[in-house]
Coordinates of C-alpha atoms in Angstrom, one line a residue:
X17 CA 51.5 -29.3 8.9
X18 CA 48.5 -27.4 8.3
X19 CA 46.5 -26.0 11.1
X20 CA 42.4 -25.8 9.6
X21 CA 39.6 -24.9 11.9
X22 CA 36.3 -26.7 10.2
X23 CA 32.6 -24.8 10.9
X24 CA 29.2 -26.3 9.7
X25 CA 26.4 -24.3 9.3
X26 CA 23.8 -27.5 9.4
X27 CA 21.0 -25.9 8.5
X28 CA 22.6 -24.6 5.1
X29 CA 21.0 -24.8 2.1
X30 CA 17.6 -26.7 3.0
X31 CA 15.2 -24.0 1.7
X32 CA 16.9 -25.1 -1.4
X33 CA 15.0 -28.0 -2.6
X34 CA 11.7 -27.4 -1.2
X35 CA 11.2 -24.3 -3.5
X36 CA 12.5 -21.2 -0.8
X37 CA 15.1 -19.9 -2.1
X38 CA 17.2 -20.0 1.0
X39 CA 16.5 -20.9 4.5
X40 CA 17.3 -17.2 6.0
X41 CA 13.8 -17.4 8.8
X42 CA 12.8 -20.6 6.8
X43 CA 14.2 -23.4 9.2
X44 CA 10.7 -24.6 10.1
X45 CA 9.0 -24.0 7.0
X46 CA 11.7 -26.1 5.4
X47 CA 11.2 -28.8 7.7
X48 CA 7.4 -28.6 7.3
X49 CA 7.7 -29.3 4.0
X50 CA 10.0 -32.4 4.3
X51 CA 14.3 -30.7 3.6
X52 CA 16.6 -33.1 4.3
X53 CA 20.1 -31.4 5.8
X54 CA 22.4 -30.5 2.9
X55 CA 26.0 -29.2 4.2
X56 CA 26.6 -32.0 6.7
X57 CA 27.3 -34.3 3.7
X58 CA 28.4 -31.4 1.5
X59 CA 31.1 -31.3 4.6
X60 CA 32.4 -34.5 4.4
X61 CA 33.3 -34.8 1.3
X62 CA 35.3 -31.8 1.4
X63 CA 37.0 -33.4 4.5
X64 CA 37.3 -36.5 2.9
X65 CA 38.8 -35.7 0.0
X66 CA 41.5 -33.3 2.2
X67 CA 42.5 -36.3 3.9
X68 CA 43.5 -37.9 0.7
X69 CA 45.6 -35.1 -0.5
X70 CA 48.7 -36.8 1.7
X71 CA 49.2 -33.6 3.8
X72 CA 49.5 -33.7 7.6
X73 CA 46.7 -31.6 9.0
X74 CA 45.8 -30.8 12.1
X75 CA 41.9 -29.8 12.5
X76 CA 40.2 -27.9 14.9
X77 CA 36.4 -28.4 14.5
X78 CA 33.3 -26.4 16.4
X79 CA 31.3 -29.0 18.1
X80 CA 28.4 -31.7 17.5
X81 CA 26.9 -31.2 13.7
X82 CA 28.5 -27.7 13.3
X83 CA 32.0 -29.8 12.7
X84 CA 32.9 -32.2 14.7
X85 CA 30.7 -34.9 13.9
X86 CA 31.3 -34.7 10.2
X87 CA 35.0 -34.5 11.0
X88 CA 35.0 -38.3 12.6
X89 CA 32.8 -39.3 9.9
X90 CA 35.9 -38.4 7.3
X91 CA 38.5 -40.1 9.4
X92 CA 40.0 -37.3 11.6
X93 CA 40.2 -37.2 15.3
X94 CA 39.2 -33.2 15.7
X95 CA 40.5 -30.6 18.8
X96 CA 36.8 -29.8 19.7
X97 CA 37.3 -26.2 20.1
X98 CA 33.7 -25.3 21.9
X99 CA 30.1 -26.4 21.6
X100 CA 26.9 -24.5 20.1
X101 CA 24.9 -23.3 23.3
X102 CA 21.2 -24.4 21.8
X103 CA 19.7 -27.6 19.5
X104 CA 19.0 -25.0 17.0
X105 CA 22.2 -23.4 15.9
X106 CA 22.7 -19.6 15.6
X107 CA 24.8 -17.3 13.3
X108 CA 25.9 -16.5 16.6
X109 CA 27.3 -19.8 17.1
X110 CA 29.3 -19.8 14.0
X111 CA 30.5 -16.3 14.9
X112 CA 31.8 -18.1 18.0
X113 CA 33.6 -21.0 16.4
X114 CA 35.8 -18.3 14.4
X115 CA 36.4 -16.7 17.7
X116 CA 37.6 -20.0 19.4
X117 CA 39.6 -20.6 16.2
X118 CA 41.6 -17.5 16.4
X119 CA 42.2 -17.4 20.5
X120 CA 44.5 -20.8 19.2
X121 CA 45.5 -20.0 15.5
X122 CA 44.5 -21.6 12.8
X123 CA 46.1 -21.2 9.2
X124 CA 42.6 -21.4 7.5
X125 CA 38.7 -21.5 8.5
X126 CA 37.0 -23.8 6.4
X127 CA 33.5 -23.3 6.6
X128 CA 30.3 -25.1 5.1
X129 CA 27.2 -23.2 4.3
X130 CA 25.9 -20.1 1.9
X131 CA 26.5 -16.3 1.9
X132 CA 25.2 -15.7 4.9
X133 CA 27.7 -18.0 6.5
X134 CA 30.2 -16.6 4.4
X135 CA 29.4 -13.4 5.9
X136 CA 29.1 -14.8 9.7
X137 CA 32.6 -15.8 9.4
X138 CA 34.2 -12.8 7.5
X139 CA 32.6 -10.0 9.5
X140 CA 33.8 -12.2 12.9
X141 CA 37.3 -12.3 11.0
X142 CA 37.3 -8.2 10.4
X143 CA 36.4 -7.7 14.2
X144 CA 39.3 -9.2 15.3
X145 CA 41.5 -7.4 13.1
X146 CA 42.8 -10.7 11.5
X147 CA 44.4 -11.6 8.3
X148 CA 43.3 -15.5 8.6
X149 CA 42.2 -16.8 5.3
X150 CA 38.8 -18.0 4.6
X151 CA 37.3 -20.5 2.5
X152 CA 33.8 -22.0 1.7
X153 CA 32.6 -25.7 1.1
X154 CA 29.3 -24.1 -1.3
X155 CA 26.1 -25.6 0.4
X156 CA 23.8 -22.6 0.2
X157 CA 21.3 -22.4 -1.9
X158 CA 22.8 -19.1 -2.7
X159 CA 26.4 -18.7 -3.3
X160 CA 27.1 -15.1 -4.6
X161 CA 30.8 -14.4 -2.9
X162 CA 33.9 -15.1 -4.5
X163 CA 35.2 -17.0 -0.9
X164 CA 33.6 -20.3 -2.1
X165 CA 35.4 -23.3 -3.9
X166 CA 33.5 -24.7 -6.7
X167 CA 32.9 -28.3 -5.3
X168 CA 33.4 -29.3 -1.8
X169 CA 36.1 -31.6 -3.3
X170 CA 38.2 -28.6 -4.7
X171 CA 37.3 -27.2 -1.3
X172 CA 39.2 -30.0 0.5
X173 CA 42.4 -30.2 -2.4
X174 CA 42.8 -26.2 -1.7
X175 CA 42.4 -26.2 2.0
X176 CA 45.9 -28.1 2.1
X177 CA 47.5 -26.9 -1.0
X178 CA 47.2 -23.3 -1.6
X179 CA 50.5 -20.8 -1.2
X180 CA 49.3 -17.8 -1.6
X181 CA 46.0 -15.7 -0.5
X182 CA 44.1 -12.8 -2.0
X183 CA 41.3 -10.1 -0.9
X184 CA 38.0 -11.1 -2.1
X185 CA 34.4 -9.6 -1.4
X186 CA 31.4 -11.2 0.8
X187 CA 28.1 -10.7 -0.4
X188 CA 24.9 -11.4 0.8
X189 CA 21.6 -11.0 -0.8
X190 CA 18.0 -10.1 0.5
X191 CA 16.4 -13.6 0.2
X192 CA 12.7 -12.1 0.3
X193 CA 13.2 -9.6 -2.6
X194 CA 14.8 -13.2 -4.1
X195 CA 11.5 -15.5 -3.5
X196 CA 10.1 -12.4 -5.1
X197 CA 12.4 -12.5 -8.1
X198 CA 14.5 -9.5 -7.2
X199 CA 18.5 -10.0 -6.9
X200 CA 19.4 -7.5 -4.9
X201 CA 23.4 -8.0 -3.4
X202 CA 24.9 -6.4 -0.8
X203 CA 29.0 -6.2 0.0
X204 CA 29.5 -6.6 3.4
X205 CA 32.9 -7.3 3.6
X206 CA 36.4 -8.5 1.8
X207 CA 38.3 -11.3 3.3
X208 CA 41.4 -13.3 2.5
X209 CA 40.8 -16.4 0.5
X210 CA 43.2 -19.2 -1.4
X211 CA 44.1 -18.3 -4.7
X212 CA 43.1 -21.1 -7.0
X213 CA 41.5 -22.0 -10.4
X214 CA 39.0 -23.8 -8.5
X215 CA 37.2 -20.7 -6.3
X216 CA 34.3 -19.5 -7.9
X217 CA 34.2 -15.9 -9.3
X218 CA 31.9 -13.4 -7.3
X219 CA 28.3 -13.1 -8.9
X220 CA 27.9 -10.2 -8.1
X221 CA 26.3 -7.1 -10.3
X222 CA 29.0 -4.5 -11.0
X223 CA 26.9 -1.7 -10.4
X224 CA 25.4 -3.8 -7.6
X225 CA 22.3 -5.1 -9.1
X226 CA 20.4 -6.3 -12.1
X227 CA 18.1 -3.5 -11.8
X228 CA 21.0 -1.3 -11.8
X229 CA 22.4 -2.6 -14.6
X230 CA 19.1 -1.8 -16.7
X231 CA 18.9 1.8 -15.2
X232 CA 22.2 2.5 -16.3
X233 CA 21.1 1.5 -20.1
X234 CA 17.6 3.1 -19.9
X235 CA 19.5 6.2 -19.0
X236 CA 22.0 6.2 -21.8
X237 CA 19.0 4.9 -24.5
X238 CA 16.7 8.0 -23.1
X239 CA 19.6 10.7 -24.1
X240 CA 20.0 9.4 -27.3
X241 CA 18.1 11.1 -29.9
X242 CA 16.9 9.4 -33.3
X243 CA 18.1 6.0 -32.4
X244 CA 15.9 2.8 -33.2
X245 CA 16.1 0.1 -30.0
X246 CA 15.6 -3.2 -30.7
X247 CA 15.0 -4.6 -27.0
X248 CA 15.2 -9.0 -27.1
X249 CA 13.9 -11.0 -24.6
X250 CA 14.9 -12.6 -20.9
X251 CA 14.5 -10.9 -17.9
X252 CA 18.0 -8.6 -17.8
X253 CA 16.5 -6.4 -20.9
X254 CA 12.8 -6.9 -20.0
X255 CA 14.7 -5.0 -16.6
X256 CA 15.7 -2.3 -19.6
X257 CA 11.6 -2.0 -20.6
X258 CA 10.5 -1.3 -17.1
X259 CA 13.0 1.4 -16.8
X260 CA 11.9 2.7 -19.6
X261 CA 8.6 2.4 -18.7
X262 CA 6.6 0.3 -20.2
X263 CA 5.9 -3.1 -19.6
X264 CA 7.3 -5.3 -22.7
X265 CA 7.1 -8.3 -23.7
X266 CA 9.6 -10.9 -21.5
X267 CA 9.6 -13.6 -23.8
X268 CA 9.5 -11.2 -27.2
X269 CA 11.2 -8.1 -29.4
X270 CA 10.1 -5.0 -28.3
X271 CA 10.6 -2.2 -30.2
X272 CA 12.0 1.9 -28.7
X273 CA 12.4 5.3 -30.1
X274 CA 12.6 8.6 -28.5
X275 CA 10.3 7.8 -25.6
X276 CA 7.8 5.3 -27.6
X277 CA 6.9 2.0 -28.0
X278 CA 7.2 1.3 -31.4
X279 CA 5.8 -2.1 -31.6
X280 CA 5.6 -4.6 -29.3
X281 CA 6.1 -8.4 -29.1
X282 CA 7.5 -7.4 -33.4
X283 CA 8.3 -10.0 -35.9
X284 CA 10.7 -9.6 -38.3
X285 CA 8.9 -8.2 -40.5
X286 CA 7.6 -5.7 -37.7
X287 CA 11.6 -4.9 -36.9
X288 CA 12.8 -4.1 -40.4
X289 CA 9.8 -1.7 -41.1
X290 CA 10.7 0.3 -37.9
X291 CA 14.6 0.7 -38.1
X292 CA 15.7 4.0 -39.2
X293 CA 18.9 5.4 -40.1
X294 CA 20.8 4.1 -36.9
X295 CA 19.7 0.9 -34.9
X296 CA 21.1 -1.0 -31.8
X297 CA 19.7 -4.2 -30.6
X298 CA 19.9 -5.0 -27.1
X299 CA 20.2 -8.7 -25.9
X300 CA 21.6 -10.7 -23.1
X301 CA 23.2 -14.3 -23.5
X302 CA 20.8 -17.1 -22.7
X303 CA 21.9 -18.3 -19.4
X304 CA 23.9 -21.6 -19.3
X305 CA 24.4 -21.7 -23.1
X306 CA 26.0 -17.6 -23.9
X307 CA 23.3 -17.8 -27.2
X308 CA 22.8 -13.4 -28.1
X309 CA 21.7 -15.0 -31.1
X310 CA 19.9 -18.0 -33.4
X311 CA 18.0 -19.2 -29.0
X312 CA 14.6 -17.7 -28.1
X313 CA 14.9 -14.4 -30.4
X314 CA 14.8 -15.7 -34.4
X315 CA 12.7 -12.4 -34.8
X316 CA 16.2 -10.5 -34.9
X317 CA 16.7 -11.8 -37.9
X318 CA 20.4 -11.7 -39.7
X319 CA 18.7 -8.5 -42.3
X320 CA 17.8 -7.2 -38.5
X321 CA 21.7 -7.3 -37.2
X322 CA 23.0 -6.2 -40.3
X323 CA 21.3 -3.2 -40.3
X324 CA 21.7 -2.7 -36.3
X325 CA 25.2 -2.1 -34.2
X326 CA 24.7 -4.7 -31.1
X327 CA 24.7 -4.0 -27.1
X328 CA 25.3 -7.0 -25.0
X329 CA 24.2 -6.9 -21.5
X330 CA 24.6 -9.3 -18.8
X331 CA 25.0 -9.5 -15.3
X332 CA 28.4 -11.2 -14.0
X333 CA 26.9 -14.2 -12.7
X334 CA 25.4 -15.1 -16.5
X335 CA 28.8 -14.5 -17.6
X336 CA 30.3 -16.4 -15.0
X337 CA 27.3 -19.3 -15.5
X338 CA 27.8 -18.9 -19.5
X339 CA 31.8 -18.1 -20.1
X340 CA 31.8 -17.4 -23.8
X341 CA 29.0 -16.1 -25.9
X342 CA 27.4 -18.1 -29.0
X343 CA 25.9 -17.1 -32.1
X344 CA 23.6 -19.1 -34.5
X345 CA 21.5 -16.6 -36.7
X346 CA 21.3 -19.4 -39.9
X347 CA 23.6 -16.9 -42.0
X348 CA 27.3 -18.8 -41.7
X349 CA 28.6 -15.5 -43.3
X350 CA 27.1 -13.3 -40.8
X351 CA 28.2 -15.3 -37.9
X352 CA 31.8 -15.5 -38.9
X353 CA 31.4 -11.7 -38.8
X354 CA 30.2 -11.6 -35.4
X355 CA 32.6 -14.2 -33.8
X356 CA 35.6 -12.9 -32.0
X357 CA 35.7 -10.4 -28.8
X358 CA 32.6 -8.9 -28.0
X359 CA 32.3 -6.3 -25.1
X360 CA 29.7 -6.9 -22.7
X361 CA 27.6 -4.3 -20.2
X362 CA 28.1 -5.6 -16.4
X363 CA 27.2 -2.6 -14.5
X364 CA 27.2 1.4 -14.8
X365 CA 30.5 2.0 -16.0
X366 CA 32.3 -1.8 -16.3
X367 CA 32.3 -4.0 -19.6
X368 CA 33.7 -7.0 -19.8
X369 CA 35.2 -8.8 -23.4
X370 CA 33.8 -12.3 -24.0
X371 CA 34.4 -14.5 -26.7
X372 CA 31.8 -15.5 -29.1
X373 CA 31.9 -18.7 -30.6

């Protein structure tokens, strides 16, 4: 029999839809503009779909909306293990829950919510020295930790499955510099989660951030002497530019050599003029699709990459998003050359290999 202690964080995730970006201080602004709860429902599928797994469990919920009630609504009678103190709930509250869960032992805490959830529970788990797994039904609007499943279904199949756990980090990120377009994550702690196919990768930066990331390449283009830069669009290498200095051209080809802008917003024609005797174009993968080439930057044409070595950059949560890159410059030769493994920049010192397609 499994022993599961349930938490909801009922407020998860409404910032979402309404255009916030997370509801971190946002509660009434959400409401004012008309969010609906998302992790109550979020919550009983995931305990819905656990119950159908055929396993005996034995759950241990916090009470009202922060567990119980969506426990009953999935068929379980719940051990009501303590009760939120105010009509608003707290982080405090859910900090409580995984206290009450480990005064009586549980073999998992399921929780429902986003990061900062995530965090809640994990940092609650590390102050009482404990080595009980964690595992999150995603209903945040953002989800950066590796501690999450990747569906609140998968969430409830794992919860009663799994065999064996593993460290994973917690991450949080500052949801002002977000509504500002900043993604700035933070570790705050590792925890114990199922291993499965089904939990999500961490999205987090390996140096951090995205803006780490670029200052890591601007360093390494600045020390290189004589080499032509052919910087594409999207906002990872318009992150590049700004280190560099200048403002370029987010939805164009800039071109960079030895501390000046060559041309900016370049055509093709533009590109070729410019190279000299060694050339590296710079381009991340179009998120969702892994396009470096033949999407959003025809400008770097195939004469361009034959003439050019190519640096990939992305941070991990494109590559997670994307999972392989893709290729379409309109030269079938050149893109059978360019198929295959292709190293990609993730943070200061880490590259990943990717396939490209």
């Amino acid at each position: 029999m499994r022993r599961i202690g349930v938490v909801v964080n009922p407020i998860a995730g409404m910032g979402g839809r309404v255009g916030l970006k997370g509801t971190d201080n946002k509660v009434a602004e959400a409401r004012r503009r008309g969010a609906e709860p998302r992790s109550p429902d979020r919550a009983v599928q995931a305990l819905a779909h656990m119950a159908q797994q055929g396993v005996d469990v034995e759950l241990l919920a916090y009470g009202g909306e922060m567990g119980e009630t969506e426990a009953r609504e999935a068929g379980f009678d719940p051990i009501v293990v303590g009760y939120p103190g105010d009509e608003e709930t707290r982080p405090e509250d859910t900090r409580q829950a995984v206290r009450e869960f480990e005064a009586v032992g549980v073999d998992l805490v399921l929780f429902v919510g986003g990061d900062g959830t995530a965090v809640d529970v994990a940092e609650t788990l590390v102050e009482l020295d404990s080595d009980t797994p964690m595992l999150g039904v995603p209903a945040g609007v953002k989800v950066y930790s590796s501690v999450f499943a990747v569906t609140p279904r998968a969430a409830g199949r794992i919860a009663v499955t799994f065999d064996r756990t593993e460290r994973r980090e917690v991450n949080d990120i500052d949801e002002e510099a977000y509504r500002g377009g900043d993604v700035n994550t933070e570790l705050k702690a590792l925890a114990w989660v199922p291993v499965g196919e089904d939990v999500q990768s961490s999205k987090q930066v390996g140096g951090g951030t995205v803006e780490q990331l670029a200052q890591s390449v601007a360093g390494e283009i600045r020390e290189e002497s004589g080499v032509t830069y052919v910087l594409g669009p999207g906002s990872t290498v318009d992150a590049v530019k700004t280190e560099l200095g200048f403002d370029g051209t987010p939805l164009g080809v800039d071109v960079w050599r030895d501390g000046e802008v060559l041309v900016r917003d370049a055509a093709e024609s533009d590109i070729l003029e410019h190279l000299g005797e060694r050339n590296v174009v710079v381009v991340s993968p179009i998120g969702g699709q892994g396009f470096i080439f033949g999407r959003g930057n025809p400008q770097i044409s195939p004469a361009v990459i034959e003439r050019s070595e190519v640096e990939v950059v992305a941070s991990r949560q494109k590559l997670d998003d994307t999972g392989v890159l893709r290729v379409d410059t309109g030269d079938t030769d050149l893109d059978d050359e360019l198929r295959g493994w292709q190293r990609v920049r993730v943070g200061k010192f880490e590259r990943r290999l990717l396939k490209v397609l």
